[in-house]
CSV table of C-alpha atoms in Angstrom, one decimal:
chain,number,residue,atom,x,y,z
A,1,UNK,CA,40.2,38.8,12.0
A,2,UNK,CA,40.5,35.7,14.3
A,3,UNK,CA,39.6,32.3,13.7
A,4,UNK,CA,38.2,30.8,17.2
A,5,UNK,CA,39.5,27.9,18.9
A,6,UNK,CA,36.3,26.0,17.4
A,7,UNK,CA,37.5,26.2,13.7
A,8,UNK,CA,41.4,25.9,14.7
A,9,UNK,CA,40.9,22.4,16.5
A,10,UNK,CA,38.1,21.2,14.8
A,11,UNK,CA,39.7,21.1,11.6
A,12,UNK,CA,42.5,19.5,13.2
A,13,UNK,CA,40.5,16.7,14.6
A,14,UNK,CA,39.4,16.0,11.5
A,15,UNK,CA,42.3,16.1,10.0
A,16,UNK,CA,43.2,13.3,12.6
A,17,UNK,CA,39.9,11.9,12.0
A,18,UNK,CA,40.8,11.8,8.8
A,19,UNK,CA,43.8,9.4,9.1
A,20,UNK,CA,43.0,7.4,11.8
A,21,UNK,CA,39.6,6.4,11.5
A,22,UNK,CA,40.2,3.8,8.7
A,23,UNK,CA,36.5,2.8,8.6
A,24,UNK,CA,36.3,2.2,12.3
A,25,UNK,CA,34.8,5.2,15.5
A,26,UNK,CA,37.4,7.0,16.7
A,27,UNK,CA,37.1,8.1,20.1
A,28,UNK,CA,37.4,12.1,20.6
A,29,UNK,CA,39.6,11.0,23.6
A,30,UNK,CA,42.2,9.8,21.9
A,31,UNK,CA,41.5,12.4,19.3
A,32,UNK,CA,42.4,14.8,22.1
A,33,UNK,CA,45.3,13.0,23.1
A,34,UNK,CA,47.3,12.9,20.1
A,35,UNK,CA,46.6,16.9,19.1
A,36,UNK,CA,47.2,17.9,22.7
A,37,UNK,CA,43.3,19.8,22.5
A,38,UNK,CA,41.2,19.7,25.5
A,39,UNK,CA,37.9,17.3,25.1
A,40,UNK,CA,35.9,20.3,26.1
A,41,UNK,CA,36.4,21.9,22.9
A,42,UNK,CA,36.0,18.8,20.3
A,43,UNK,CA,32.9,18.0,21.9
A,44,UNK,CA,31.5,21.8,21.1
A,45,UNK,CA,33.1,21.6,17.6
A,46,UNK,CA,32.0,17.5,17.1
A,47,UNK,CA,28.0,18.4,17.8
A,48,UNK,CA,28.4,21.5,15.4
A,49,UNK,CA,29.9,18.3,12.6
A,50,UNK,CA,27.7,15.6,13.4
A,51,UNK,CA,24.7,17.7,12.6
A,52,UNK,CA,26.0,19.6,9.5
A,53,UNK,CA,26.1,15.8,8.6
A,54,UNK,CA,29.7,15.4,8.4
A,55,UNK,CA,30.8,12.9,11.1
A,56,UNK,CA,28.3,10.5,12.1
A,57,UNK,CA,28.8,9.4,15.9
A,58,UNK,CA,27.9,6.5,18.3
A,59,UNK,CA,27.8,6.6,22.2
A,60,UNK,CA,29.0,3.8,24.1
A,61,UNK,CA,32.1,1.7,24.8
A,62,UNK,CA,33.5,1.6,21.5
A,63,UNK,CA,31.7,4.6,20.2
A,64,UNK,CA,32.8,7.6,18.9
A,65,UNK,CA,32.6,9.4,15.6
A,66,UNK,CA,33.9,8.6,12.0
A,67,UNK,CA,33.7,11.2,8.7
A,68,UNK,CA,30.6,10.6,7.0
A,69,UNK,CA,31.6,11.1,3.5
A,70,UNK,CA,35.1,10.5,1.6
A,71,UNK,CA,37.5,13.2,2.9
A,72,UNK,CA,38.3,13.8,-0.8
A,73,UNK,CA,34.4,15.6,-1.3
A,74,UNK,CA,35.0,17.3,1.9
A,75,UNK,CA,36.3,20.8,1.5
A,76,UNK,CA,38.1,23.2,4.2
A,77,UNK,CA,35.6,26.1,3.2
A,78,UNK,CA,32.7,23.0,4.2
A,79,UNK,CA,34.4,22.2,7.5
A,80,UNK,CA,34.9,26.3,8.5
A,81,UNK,CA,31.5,27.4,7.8
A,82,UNK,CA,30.2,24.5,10.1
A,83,UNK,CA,32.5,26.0,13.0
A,84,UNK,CA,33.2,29.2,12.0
A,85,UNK,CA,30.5,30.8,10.1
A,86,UNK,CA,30.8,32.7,7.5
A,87,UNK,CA,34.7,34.0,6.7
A,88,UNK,CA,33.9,37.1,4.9
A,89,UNK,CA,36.8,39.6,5.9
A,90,UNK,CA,34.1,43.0,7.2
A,91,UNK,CA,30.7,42.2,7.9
A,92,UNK,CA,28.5,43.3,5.3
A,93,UNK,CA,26.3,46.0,4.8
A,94,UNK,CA,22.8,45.9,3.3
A,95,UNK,CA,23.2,47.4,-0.3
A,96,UNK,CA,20.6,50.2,0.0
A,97,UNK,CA,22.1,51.5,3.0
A,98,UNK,CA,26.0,51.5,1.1
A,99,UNK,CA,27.7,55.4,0.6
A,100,UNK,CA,29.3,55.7,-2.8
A,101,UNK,CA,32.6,55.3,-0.8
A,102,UNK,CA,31.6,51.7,1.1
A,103,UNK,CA,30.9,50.7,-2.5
A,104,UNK,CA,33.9,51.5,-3.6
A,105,UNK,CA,35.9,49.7,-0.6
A,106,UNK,CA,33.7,46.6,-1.3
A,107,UNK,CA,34.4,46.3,-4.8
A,108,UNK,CA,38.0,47.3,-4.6
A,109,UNK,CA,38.8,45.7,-1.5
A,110,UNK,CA,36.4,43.3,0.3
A,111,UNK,CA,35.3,41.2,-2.6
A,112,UNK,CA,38.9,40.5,-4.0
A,113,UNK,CA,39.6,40.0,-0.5
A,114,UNK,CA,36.8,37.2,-0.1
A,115,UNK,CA,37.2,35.8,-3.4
A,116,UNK,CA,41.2,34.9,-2.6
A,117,UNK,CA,40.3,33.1,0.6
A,118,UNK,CA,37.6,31.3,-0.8
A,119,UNK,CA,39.8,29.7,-3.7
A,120,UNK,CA,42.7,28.5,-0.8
A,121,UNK,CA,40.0,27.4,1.3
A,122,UNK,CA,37.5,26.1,-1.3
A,123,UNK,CA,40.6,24.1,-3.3
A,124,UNK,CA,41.6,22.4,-0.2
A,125,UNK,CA,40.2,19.3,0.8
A,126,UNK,CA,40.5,17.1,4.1
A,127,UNK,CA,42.2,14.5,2.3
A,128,UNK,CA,44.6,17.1,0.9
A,129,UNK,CA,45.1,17.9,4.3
A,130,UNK,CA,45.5,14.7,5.8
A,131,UNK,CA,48.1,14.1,3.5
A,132,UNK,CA,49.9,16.9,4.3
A,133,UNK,CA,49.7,16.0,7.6
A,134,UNK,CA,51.3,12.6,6.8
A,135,UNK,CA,54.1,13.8,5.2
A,136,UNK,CA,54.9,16.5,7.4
A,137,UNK,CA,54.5,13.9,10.6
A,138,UNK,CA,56.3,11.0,8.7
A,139,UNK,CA,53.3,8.8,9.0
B,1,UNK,CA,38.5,36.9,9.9
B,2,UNK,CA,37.0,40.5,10.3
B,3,UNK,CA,38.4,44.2,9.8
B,4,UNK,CA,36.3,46.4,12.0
B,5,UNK,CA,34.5,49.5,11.8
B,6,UNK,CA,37.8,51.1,12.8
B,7,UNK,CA,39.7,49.7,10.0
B,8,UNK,CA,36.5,50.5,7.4
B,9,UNK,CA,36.0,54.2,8.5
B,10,UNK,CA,39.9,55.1,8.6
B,11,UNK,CA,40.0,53.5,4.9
B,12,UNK,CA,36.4,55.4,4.1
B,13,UNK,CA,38.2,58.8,5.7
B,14,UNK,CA,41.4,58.2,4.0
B,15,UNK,CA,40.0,57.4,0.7
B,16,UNK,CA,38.0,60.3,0.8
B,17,UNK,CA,40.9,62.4,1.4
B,18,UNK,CA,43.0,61.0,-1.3
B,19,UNK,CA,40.2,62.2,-3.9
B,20,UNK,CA,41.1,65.5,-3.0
B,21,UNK,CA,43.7,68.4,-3.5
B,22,UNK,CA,47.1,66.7,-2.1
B,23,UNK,CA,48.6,70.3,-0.6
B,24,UNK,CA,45.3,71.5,1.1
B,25,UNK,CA,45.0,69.9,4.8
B,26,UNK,CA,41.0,68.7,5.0
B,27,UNK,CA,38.9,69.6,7.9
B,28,UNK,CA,37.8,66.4,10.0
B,29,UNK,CA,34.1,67.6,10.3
B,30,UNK,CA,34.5,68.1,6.7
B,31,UNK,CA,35.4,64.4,6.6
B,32,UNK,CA,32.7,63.6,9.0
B,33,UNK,CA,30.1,65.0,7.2
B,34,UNK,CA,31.5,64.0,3.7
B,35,UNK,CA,31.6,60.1,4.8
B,36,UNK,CA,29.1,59.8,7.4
B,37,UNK,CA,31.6,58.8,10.0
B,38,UNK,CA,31.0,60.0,13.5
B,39,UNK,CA,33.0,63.0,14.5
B,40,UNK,CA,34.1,61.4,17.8
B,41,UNK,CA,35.1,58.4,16.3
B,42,UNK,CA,36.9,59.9,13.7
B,43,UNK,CA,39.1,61.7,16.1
B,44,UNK,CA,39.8,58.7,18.0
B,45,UNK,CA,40.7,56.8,14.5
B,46,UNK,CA,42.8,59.8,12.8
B,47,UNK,CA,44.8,60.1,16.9
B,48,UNK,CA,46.0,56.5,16.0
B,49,UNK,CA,46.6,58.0,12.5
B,50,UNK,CA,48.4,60.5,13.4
B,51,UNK,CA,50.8,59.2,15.8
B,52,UNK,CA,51.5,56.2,13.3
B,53,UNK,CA,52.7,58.7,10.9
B,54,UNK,CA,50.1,58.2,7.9
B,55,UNK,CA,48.6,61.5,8.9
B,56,UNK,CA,50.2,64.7,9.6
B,57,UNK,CA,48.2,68.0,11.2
B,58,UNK,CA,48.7,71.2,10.4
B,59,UNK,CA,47.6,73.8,12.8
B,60,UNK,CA,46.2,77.4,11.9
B,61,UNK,CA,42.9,78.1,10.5
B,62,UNK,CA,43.2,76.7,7.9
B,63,UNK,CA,44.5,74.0,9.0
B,64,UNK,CA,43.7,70.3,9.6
B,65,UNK,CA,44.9,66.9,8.4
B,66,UNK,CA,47.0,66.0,5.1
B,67,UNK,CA,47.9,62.6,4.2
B,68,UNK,CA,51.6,62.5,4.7
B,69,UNK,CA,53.5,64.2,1.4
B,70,UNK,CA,56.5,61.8,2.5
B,71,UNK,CA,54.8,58.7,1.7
B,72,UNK,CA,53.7,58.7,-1.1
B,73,UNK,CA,52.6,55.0,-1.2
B,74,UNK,CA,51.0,54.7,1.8
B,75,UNK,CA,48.8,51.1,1.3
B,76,UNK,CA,45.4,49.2,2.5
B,77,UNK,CA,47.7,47.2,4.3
B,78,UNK,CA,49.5,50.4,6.6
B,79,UNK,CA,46.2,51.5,7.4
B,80,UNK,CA,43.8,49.0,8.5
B,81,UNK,CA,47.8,47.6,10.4
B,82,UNK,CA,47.8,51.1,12.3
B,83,UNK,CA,44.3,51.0,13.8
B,84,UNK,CA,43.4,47.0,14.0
B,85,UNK,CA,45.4,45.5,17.1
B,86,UNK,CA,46.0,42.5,14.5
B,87,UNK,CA,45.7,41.7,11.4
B,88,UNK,CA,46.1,37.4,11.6
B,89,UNK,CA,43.6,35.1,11.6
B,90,UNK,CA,45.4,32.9,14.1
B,91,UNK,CA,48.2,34.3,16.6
B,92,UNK,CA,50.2,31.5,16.2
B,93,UNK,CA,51.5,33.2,12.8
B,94,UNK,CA,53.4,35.6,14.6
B,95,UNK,CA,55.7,33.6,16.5
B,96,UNK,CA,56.6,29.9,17.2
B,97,UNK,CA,56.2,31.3,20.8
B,98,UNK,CA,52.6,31.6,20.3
B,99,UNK,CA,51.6,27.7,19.6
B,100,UNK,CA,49.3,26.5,22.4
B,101,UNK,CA,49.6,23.0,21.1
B,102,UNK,CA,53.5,22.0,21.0
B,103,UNK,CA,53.0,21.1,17.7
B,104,UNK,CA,54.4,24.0,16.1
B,105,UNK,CA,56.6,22.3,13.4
B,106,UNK,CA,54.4,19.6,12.2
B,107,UNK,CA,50.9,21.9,12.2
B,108,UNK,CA,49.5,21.3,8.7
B,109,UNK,CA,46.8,24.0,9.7
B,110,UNK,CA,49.4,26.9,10.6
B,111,UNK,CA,50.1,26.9,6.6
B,112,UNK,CA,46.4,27.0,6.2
B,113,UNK,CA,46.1,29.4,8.3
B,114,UNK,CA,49.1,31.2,6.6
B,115,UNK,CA,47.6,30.6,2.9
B,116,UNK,CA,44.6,32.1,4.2
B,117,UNK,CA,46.4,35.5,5.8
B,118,UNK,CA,48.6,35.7,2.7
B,119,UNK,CA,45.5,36.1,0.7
B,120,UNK,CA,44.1,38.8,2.9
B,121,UNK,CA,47.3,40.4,3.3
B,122,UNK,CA,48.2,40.1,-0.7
B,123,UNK,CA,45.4,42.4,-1.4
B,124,UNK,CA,45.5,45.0,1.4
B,125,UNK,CA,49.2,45.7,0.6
B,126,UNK,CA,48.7,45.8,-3.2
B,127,UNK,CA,46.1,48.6,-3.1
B,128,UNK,CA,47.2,52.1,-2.4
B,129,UNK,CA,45.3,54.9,-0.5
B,130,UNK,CA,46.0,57.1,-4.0
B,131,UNK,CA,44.3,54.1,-6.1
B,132,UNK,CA,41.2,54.6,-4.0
B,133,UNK,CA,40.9,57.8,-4.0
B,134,UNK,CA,41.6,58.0,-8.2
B,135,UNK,CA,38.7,55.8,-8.1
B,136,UNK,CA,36.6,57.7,-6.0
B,137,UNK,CA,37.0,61.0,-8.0
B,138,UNK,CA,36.6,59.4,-10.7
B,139,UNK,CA,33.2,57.5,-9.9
B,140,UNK,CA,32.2,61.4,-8.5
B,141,UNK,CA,32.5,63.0,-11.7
């Protein structure tokens, strides 16, 4: 039941993304900086985004990476699968091997489980998010 | 975001036990063989059980384990809490103390995060052992 440092700060980076990139590459060094998150880790998470074609990035002086589509069509269930995989809350088993009694849990327990964290994460955009952040750090 | 096969076969073993007659304390290789569980693992799993109070053992021969008669409401939530060493997706929901960033007052994704474990944690604590095993007896006959 963890979420791994991967999907923590890489949705915070792009949260920060988000609000600072205004059109223009934001560094993931100064990304770093303001959310106090080592480099080491938004590089792992950044590769992971770039190639699930949200962020598109630029080496260089002047380089770095900016969202790739409007942060209002980008959800927080799209950003976690990208870094965390699938959220699903037991892993699951194939239906022909299921007792009577794993069927039960599943559709008593598992699947209303799934189905609630999929509509907060699914509802949620980045932008909602990035506004959120706003408010909550008087931007 | 996972429970483990801990958390499923205590809830497997436990529902299977709440099918059955409340007063008569069940044999675990009766459980084992009922659900499929391991014996070994079982006895690891109803240990933790046990000493967290949702189970209570009653020696003799014919004796074995009964789902304690003083609580009567034991939940999803009390189990998979007694045998999973936690329960949150992120540890920073437990205490301020637990924020690696320093940001622990402005962190738009610690409510995430908490939206997220409410809606876990809204469903195992709203289903009760007795609800499952209802079901279960029911789906048998």
């Amino acid at each position: 039941m963890k979420i791994s440092t991967k999907g923590r700060y890489g949705l915070r980076a792009m949260i920060d993304l988000a609000i600072h990139s205004n059109g223009e590459f934001v560094s993931l060094g100064s990304i770093a900086r303001r959310q106090n998150i080592s480099l080491n880790y938004l590089e792992h998470a950044f590769s992971a985004l770039k190639k699930a074609g949200f962020v598109t990035g630029m080496s260089g002086s002047g380089g770095g990476y900016m969202l790739a589509e409007d942060p209002a069509s980008i959800t927080v269930q799209m950003i976690l699968y990208v870094l965390e995989g699938d959220l699903s809350v037991v892993d699951r088993i194939p239906l022909k091997a299921e007792t009577p009694l794993q069927a039960l849990l599943r559709q008593q327990l598992w699947e209303p489980i799934n189905a609630n964290v999929k509509e907060v994460i699914a509802m949620t955009t980045l932008k909602d998010m990035a506004e959120e952040y706003k408010k909550m750090n008087k931007l | 975001m996972k429970i483990s096969t801990k958390g499923r076969y205590a809830l497997e073993a436990l529902t299977y036990m709440a099918s059955l007659e409340k007063d008569t304390p069940v044999n675990i290789r009766e459980i084992a063989d009922q659900t499929g569980i391991p014996l070994k693992y079982l006895e690891q799993i109803f240990f933790r059980l046990r000493k967290s109070g949702i189970l209570v053992a009653k020696r003799g021969p014919s004796g074995g384990f009964l789902l304690n008669p003083a609580l009567p409401q034991i939940t999803v939530g009390d189990v998979v809490r007694a045998v999973e060493t936690d329960i949150k997706p992120v540890v920073c929901l437990k205490s301020r103390e637990h924020c690696e960033s320093g940001i622990y007052d402005t962190c738009v994704t610690r409510l995430l995060w908490k939206r997220i474990s409410d809606a876990v944690e809204s469903v195992l604590d709203g289903v009760t052992l007795q609800s499952l095993g209802d079901a279960y007896k029911e789906k048998k006959s």
